[in-house]
PDB file of C-alpha atoms in Angstrom:
ATOM      1  CA  MET A 290     -13.651 -87.146  11.572  1.00  0.00           C
ATOM      2  CA  ASN A 291     -16.758 -87.409   9.729  1.00  0.00           C
ATOM      3  CA  LEU A 292     -18.671 -85.729  12.781  1.00  0.00           C
ATOM      4  CA  SER A 293     -16.353 -83.211  13.245  1.00  0.00           C
ATOM      5  CA  LEU A 294     -16.768 -82.216   9.530  1.00  0.00           C
ATOM      6  CA  HIS A 295     -20.707 -82.005  10.040  1.00  0.00           C
ATOM      7  CA  LYS A 296     -20.273 -79.927  12.916  1.00  0.00           C
ATOM      8  CA  ASN A 297     -17.986 -77.468  11.359  1.00  0.00           C
ATOM      9  CA  LEU A 298     -20.165 -77.300   8.149  1.00  0.00           C
ATOM     10  CA  LYS A 299     -23.445 -76.794  10.361  1.00  0.00           C
ATOM     11  CA  ARG A 300     -22.085 -73.960  12.283  1.00  0.00           C
ATOM     12  CA  LYS A 301     -20.099 -72.307   8.654  1.00  0.00           C
ATOM     13  CA  PHE A 302     -24.125 -72.540   7.824  1.00  0.00           C
ATOM     14  CA  LYS A 303     -25.750 -70.469  10.556  1.00  0.00           C
ATOM     15  CA  LYS A 304     -22.906 -67.820  10.030  1.00  0.00           C
ATOM     16  CA  THR A 305     -23.855 -67.496   6.558  1.00  0.00           C
ATOM     17  CA  LEU A 306     -27.654 -67.325   6.832  1.00  0.00           C
ATOM     18  CA  LYS A 307     -26.895 -64.653  10.019  1.00  0.00           C
ATOM     19  CA  ARG A 308     -24.865 -62.575   7.532  1.00  0.00           C
ATOM     20  CA  LEU A 309     -27.381 -62.906   4.586  1.00  0.00           C
ATOM     21  CA  ASN A 310     -29.987 -62.017   7.222  1.00  0.00           C
ATOM     22  CA  PHE A 311     -32.498 -64.979   6.423  1.00  0.00           C
ATOM     23  CA  ILE A 312     -33.471 -65.504   9.412  1.00  0.00           C
ATOM     24  CA  ASP A 313     -35.929 -63.506  11.092  1.00  0.00           C
ATOM     25  CA  ASN A 314     -34.991 -61.332  13.922  1.00  0.00           C
ATOM     26  CA  ASN A 315     -37.625 -58.875  15.028  1.00  0.00           C
ATOM     27  CA  LEU A 316     -36.559 -58.744  18.585  1.00  0.00           C
ATOM     28  CA  HIS A 317     -33.174 -57.965  17.975  1.00  0.00           C
ATOM     29  CA  LYS A 318     -34.580 -55.212  15.439  1.00  0.00           C
ATOM     30  CA  ARG A 319     -36.941 -53.836  17.483  1.00  0.00           C
ATOM     31  CA  ARG A 320     -34.512 -53.720  20.885  1.00  0.00           C
ATOM     32  CA  ALA A 321     -31.292 -52.378  18.547  1.00  0.00           C
ATOM     33  CA  ILE A 322     -29.270 -50.988  21.071  1.00  0.00           C
ATOM     34  CA  ILE A 323     -26.582 -48.126  19.970  1.00  0.00           C
ATOM     35  CA  TRP A 324     -23.995 -48.453  22.544  1.00  0.00           C
ATOM     36  CA  ASP A 325     -22.610 -44.983  22.420  1.00  0.00           C
ATOM     37  CA  LYS A 326     -25.491 -43.161  22.935  1.00  0.00           C
ATOM     38  CA  ILE A 327     -25.858 -43.073  26.930  1.00  0.00           C
ATOM     39  CA  CYS A 328     -28.262 -40.872  28.688  1.00  0.00           C
ATOM     40  CA  PRO A 329     -26.135 -38.246  30.337  1.00  0.00           C
ATOM     41  CA  LYS A 330     -28.675 -37.658  33.095  1.00  0.00           C
ATOM     42  CA  CYS A 331     -30.136 -40.769  34.214  1.00  0.00           C
ATOM     43  CA  LYS A 332     -27.204 -43.215  32.709  1.00  0.00           C
ATOM     44  CA  ASN A 333     -29.451 -45.727  30.506  1.00  0.00           C
ATOM     45  CA  PHE A 334     -28.802 -46.883  26.837  1.00  0.00           C
ATOM     46  CA  ILE A 335     -30.729 -45.162  24.300  1.00  0.00           C
ATOM     47  CA  TYR A 336     -32.501 -47.791  21.973  1.00  0.00           C
ATOM     48  CA  GLY A 337     -32.823 -47.513  18.369  1.00  0.00           C
ATOM     49  CA  ASN A 338     -32.145 -44.668  16.445  1.00  0.00           C
ATOM     50  CA  ASN A 339     -33.814 -42.250  18.740  1.00  0.00           C
ATOM     51  CA  ASP A 340     -32.663 -39.011  19.928  1.00  0.00           C
ATOM     52  CA  PHE A 341     -34.783 -39.119  23.003  1.00  0.00           C
ATOM     53  CA  CYS A 342     -34.366 -40.931  26.522  1.00  0.00           C
ATOM     54  CA  THR A 343     -37.168 -42.192  28.310  1.00  0.00           C
ATOM     55  CA  CYS A 344     -36.141 -39.695  31.019  1.00  0.00           C
ATOM     56  CA  GLY A 345     -36.970 -36.854  28.531  1.00  0.00           C
ATOM     57  CA  TYR A 346     -33.162 -35.981  27.562  1.00  0.00           C
ATOM     58  CA  SER A 347     -32.785 -35.044  23.675  1.00  0.00           C
ATOM     59  CA  VAL A 348     -29.344 -35.992  22.346  1.00  0.00           C
ATOM     60  CA  ALA A 349     -30.128 -33.659  19.203  1.00  0.00           C
ATOM     61  CA  ARG A 350     -30.619 -30.715  21.418  1.00  0.00           C
ATOM     62  CA  GLU A 351     -27.577 -31.107  23.075  1.00  0.00           C
ATOM     63  CA  ARG A 352     -25.613 -31.742  19.982  1.00  0.00           C
ATOM     64  CA  VAL A 353     -27.249 -28.040  19.052  1.00  0.00           C
ATOM     65  CA  ILE A 354     -26.260 -26.297  22.086  1.00  0.00           C
ATOM     66  CA  LYS A 355     -22.880 -27.839  21.891  1.00  0.00           C
ATOM     67  CA  LEU A 356     -22.557 -26.545  18.505  1.00  0.00           C
ATOM     68  CA  TRP A 357     -23.882 -23.128  19.049  1.00  0.00           C
ATOM     69  CA  GLY A 358     -21.518 -22.865  21.859  1.00  0.00           C
ATOM     70  CA  ILE A 359     -18.392 -23.267  19.823  1.00  0.00           C
ATOM     71  CA  ILE A 360     -19.999 -21.196  17.360  1.00  0.00           C
ATOM     72  CA  ALA A 361     -20.414 -18.106  19.627  1.00  0.00           C
ATOM     73  CA  PHE A 362     -17.050 -18.925  21.406  1.00  0.00           C
ATOM     74  CA  THR A 363     -15.343 -18.660  17.901  1.00  0.00           C
ATOM     75  CA  TRP A 364     -16.478 -15.243  17.356  1.00  0.00           C
ATOM     76  CA  PHE A 365     -16.282 -13.752  20.631  1.00  0.00           C
ATOM     77  CA  PHE A 366     -12.393 -14.904  20.216  1.00  0.00           C
ATOM     78  CA  ILE A 367     -12.361 -12.794  16.750  1.00  0.00           C
ATOM     79  CA  ILE A 368     -13.902  -9.835  18.068  1.00  0.00           C
ATOM     80  CA  VAL A 369     -11.668  -9.814  21.207  1.00  0.00           C
ATOM     81  CA  PHE A 370      -8.835 -10.387  18.899  1.00  0.00           C
ATOM     82  CA  VAL A 371      -9.785  -7.348  16.386  1.00  0.00           C
ATOM     83  CA  GLY A 372     -10.397  -5.144  19.076  1.00  0.00           C
ATOM     84  CA  PHE A 373      -7.151  -6.033  20.721  1.00  0.00           C
ATOM     85  CA  THR A 374      -5.257  -5.766  17.633  1.00  0.00           C
ATOM     86  CA  PHE A 375      -6.865  -2.224  16.949  1.00  0.00           C
ATOM     87  CA  SER A 376      -6.349  -0.842  20.274  1.00  0.00           C
ATOM     88  CA  ASN A 377      -2.712  -2.056  20.167  1.00  0.00           C
ATOM     89  CA  PHE A 378      -2.504   0.098  16.824  1.00  0.00           C
ATOM     90  CA  ALA A 379      -4.383   3.080  18.323  1.00  0.00           C
ATOM     91  CA  LYS A 380      -1.628   3.092  21.212  1.00  0.00           C
ATOM     92  CA  LEU A 381       1.189   2.859  18.712  1.00  0.00           C
ATOM     93  CA  ASN A 382      -0.485   5.478  16.780  1.00  0.00           C
ATOM     94  CA  SER A 383      -0.270   8.301  19.742  1.00  0.00           C
ATOM     95  CA  VAL A 384       2.991   7.458  20.638  1.00  0.00           C
ATOM     96  CA  VAL A 385       4.192   8.242  16.881  1.00  0.00           C
ATOM     97  CA  TYR A 386       2.557  11.372  16.720  1.00  0.00           C
ATOM     98  CA  ASN A 387       3.008  12.256  20.495  1.00  0.00           C
ATOM     99  CA  LYS A 388       7.046  12.085  18.977  1.00  0.00           C
ATOM    100  CA  LEU A 389       6.604  13.782  15.858  1.00  0.00           C
ATOM    101  CA  GLU A 390       4.865  17.004  17.812  1.00  0.00           C
ATOM    102  CA  LYS A 391       7.525  16.908  20.368  1.00  0.00           C
ATOM    103  CA  ASN A 392      10.178  16.637  17.704  1.00  0.00           C
ATOM    104  CA  ASP A 393       8.845  18.876  14.900  1.00  0.00           C
ATOM    105  CA  SER A 394       7.099  21.391  16.630  1.00  0.00           C
ATOM    106  CA  ASP A 395       8.396  24.498  15.170  1.00  0.00           C
ATOM    107  CA  PHE A 396       7.385  22.863  11.481  1.00  0.00           C
ATOM    108  CA  TYR A 397       3.920  24.334  10.383  1.00  0.00           C
ATOM    109  CA  SER A 398       3.142  20.954   8.279  1.00  0.00           C
ATOM    110  CA  LEU A 399       4.073  17.140   8.390  1.00  0.00           C
ATOM    111  CA  SER A 400       2.896  16.478   4.507  1.00  0.00           C
ATOM    112  CA  PRO A 401       6.053  16.401   1.737  1.00  0.00           C
ATOM    113  CA  ALA A 402       6.747  19.170  -0.069  1.00  0.00           C
ATOM    114  CA  ASN A 403       4.770  17.686  -3.578  1.00  0.00           C
ATOM    115  CA  VAL A 404       1.907  17.296  -1.595  1.00  0.00           C
ATOM    116  CA  GLN A 405       1.905  21.404  -0.176  1.00  0.00           C
ATOM    117  CA  ILE A 406       3.295  22.517  -3.096  1.00  0.00           C
ATOM    118  CA  ILE A 407       0.229  20.076  -5.463  1.00  0.00           C
ATOM    119  CA  THR A 408      -2.346  21.194  -3.051  1.00  0.00           C
ATOM    120  CA  SER A 409      -1.156  24.845  -2.958  1.00  0.00           C
ATOM    121  CA  LEU A 410      -2.016  24.736  -7.143  1.00  0.00           C
ATOM    122  CA  ARG A 411      -5.282  22.840  -7.005  1.00  0.00           C
ATOM    123  CA  TYR A 412      -7.130  25.742  -8.330  1.00  0.00           C
ATOM    124  CA  SER A 413      -4.720  27.306 -10.412  1.00  0.00           C
ATOM    125  CA  LYS A 414      -4.732  26.373 -14.177  1.00  0.00           C
ATOM    126  CA  TYR A 415      -1.357  24.324 -13.807  1.00  0.00           C
ATOM    127  CA  LYS A 416      -2.896  21.776 -11.834  1.00  0.00           C
ATOM    128  CA  ASP A 417      -3.647  19.424 -14.591  1.00  0.00           C
ATOM    129  CA  TYR A 418       0.023  19.871 -16.429  1.00  0.00           C
ATOM    130  CA  ILE A 419       1.941  18.638 -13.318  1.00  0.00           C
ATOM    131  CA  GLN A 420       2.711  14.402 -12.990  1.00  0.00           C
ATOM    132  CA  THR A 421       4.790  14.593 -10.207  1.00  0.00           C
ATOM    133  CA  ILE A 422       6.702  16.805  -7.631  1.00  0.00           C
ATOM    134  CA  TYR A 423       9.782  14.865  -5.611  1.00  0.00           C
ATOM    135  CA  VAL A 424      13.295  16.563  -4.002  1.00  0.00           C
ATOM    136  CA  ASN A 425      16.535  15.465  -5.761  1.00  0.00           C
ATOM    137  CA  PRO A 426      17.957  13.159  -3.600  1.00  0.00           C
ATOM    138  CA  LYS A 427      21.372  13.730  -3.992  1.00  0.00           C
ATOM    139  CA  GLU A 428      20.634  18.025  -3.494  1.00  0.00           C
ATOM    140  CA  LYS A 429      17.809  18.581  -1.177  1.00  0.00           C
ATOM    141  CA  HIS A 430      17.938  22.449  -2.192  1.00  0.00           C
ATOM    142  CA  LYS A 431      16.253  21.145  -5.830  1.00  0.00           C
ATOM    143  CA  LEU A 432      12.989  20.769  -6.452  1.00  0.00           C
ATOM    144  CA  MET A 433      12.395  18.536  -9.541  1.00  0.00           C
ATOM    145  CA  VAL A 434       9.023  19.176 -11.526  1.00  0.00           C
ATOM    146  CA  LEU A 435       7.580  16.392 -14.100  1.00  0.00           C
ATOM    147  CA  ILE A 436       5.052  17.816 -16.284  1.00  0.00           C
ATOM    148  CA  LYS A 437       2.633  15.179 -17.959  1.00  0.00           C
ATOM    149  CA  PRO A 438       4.112  14.550 -21.770  1.00  0.00           C
ATOM    150  CA  VAL A 439       0.651  15.402 -23.344  1.00  0.00           C
ATOM    151  CA  TYR A 440       1.379  19.192 -22.139  1.00  0.00           C
ATOM    152  CA  TRP A 441       5.348  19.365 -22.104  1.00  0.00           C
ATOM    153  CA  ASP A 442       5.287  19.927 -26.237  1.00  0.00           C
ATOM    154  CA  MET A 443       1.745  22.127 -25.882  1.00  0.00           C
ATOM    155  CA  LEU A 444       3.143  24.857 -22.998  1.00  0.00           C
ATOM    156  CA  PRO A 445       5.015  27.917 -24.569  1.00  0.00           C
ATOM    157  CA  PHE A 446       8.367  28.621 -22.886  1.00  0.00           C
ATOM    158  CA  GLU A 447       6.717  31.729 -21.052  1.00  0.00           C
ATOM    159  CA  GLU A 448       3.649  29.554 -19.254  1.00  0.00           C
ATOM    160  CA  LYS A 449       6.730  27.162 -18.495  1.00  0.00           C
ATOM    161  CA  GLU A 450       8.447  29.830 -16.687  1.00  0.00           C
ATOM    162  CA  LEU A 451       4.784  31.034 -15.103  1.00  0.00           C
ATOM    163  CA  LEU A 452       4.458  27.632 -13.753  1.00  0.00           C
ATOM    164  CA  LYS A 453       8.373  27.519 -12.508  1.00  0.00           C
ATOM    165  CA  GLN A 454       7.435  30.476 -10.637  1.00  0.00           C
ATOM    166  CA  ALA A 455       4.473  29.680  -8.737  1.00  0.00           C
ATOM    167  CA  ILE A 456       6.067  26.423  -7.523  1.00  0.00           C
ATOM    168  CA  MET A 457       9.437  28.610  -6.651  1.00  0.00           C
ATOM    169  CA  LYS A 458       6.968  30.524  -3.980  1.00  0.00           C
ATOM    170  CA  LYS A 459       5.660  27.986  -2.600  1.00  0.00           C
ATOM    171  CA  TRP A 460       9.125  25.655  -2.302  1.00  0.00           C
ATOM    172  CA  SER A 461      10.721  28.726  -0.910  1.00  0.00           C
ATOM    173  CA  GLU A 462       8.920  28.823   2.142  1.00  0.00           C
ATOM    174  CA  ILE A 463       8.888  25.242   2.607  1.00  0.00           C
ATOM    175  CA  TYR A 464      12.268  24.732   2.275  1.00  0.00           C
ATOM    176  CA  GLN A 465      12.830  27.896   4.780  1.00  0.00           C
ATOM    177  CA  ASN A 466      10.663  26.092   7.454  1.00  0.00           C
ATOM    178  CA  THR A 467      11.955  22.503   6.893  1.00  0.00           C
ATOM    179  CA  ALA A 468      15.983  23.285   6.667  1.00  0.00           C
ATOM    180  CA  PRO A 469      16.232  26.893   8.121  1.00  0.00           C
ATOM    181  CA  SER A 470      20.233  26.552   8.998  1.00  0.00           C
ATOM    182  CA  SER A 471      20.991  25.717   5.206  1.00  0.00           C
ATOM    183  CA  LYS A 472      22.980  28.370   2.916  1.00  0.00           C
ATOM    184  CA  LEU A 473      21.786  26.971  -0.043  1.00  0.00           C
ATOM    185  CA  ARG A 474      19.200  28.673  -1.969  1.00  0.00           C
ATOM    186  CA  PRO A 475      16.463  26.801  -2.909  1.00  0.00           C
ATOM    187  CA  GLU A 476      15.470  25.552  -6.830  1.00  0.00           C
ATOM    188  CA  VAL A 477      12.936  24.456  -9.143  1.00  0.00           C
ATOM    189  CA  HIS A 478      13.895  22.382 -12.278  1.00  0.00           C
ATOM    190  CA  LEU A 479      11.990  20.758 -14.692  1.00  0.00           C
ATOM    191  CA  ALA A 480      12.402  16.943 -14.861  1.00  0.00           C
ATOM    192  CA  ASN A 481      11.371  16.279 -18.428  1.00  0.00           C
ATOM    193  CA  PHE A 482      13.908  15.902 -21.354  1.00  0.00           C
ATOM    194  CA  LYS A 483      14.016  18.645 -23.762  1.00  0.00           C
TER     195      LYS A 483
END
């Protein structure tokens, strides 16, 4: 029993010394093998922290080449995906515009009435007075004009009537082109509260 206890203590002592690295292992340090580094060219192990094999193969260069390959492939994929998406949108736009041209060939303009009226008043003195223009949703022959609240009290009644007449001239032309079969007369109303 005494002999086995002695052997057991001796074994534990050697393990402890190896862990604390008191024993000089110069040979082991010089020829440390990193087992996961194997040269793909000559199939030899690469020793130490060296990134070069004895045959001239460079592990670091291989890593850089793989990294730049992944980056190049990613950018190529992104560029192809964006190009494919934009080309599909261009095809969709051409289909929509062809459809509009076939269905609305008798209309002289595809822009909404409010845009056409505001552009017609662009060079007049009324261009700054209008806040918004819209078609009444229930009665499509009525055009509603909202004057900016700042100008509502400043404009005399005669100026408001002249503004309505200028808008009415353009609205009758637009309404005639958009609804030629309608029996209703186009009207212009001011949408501000009195």
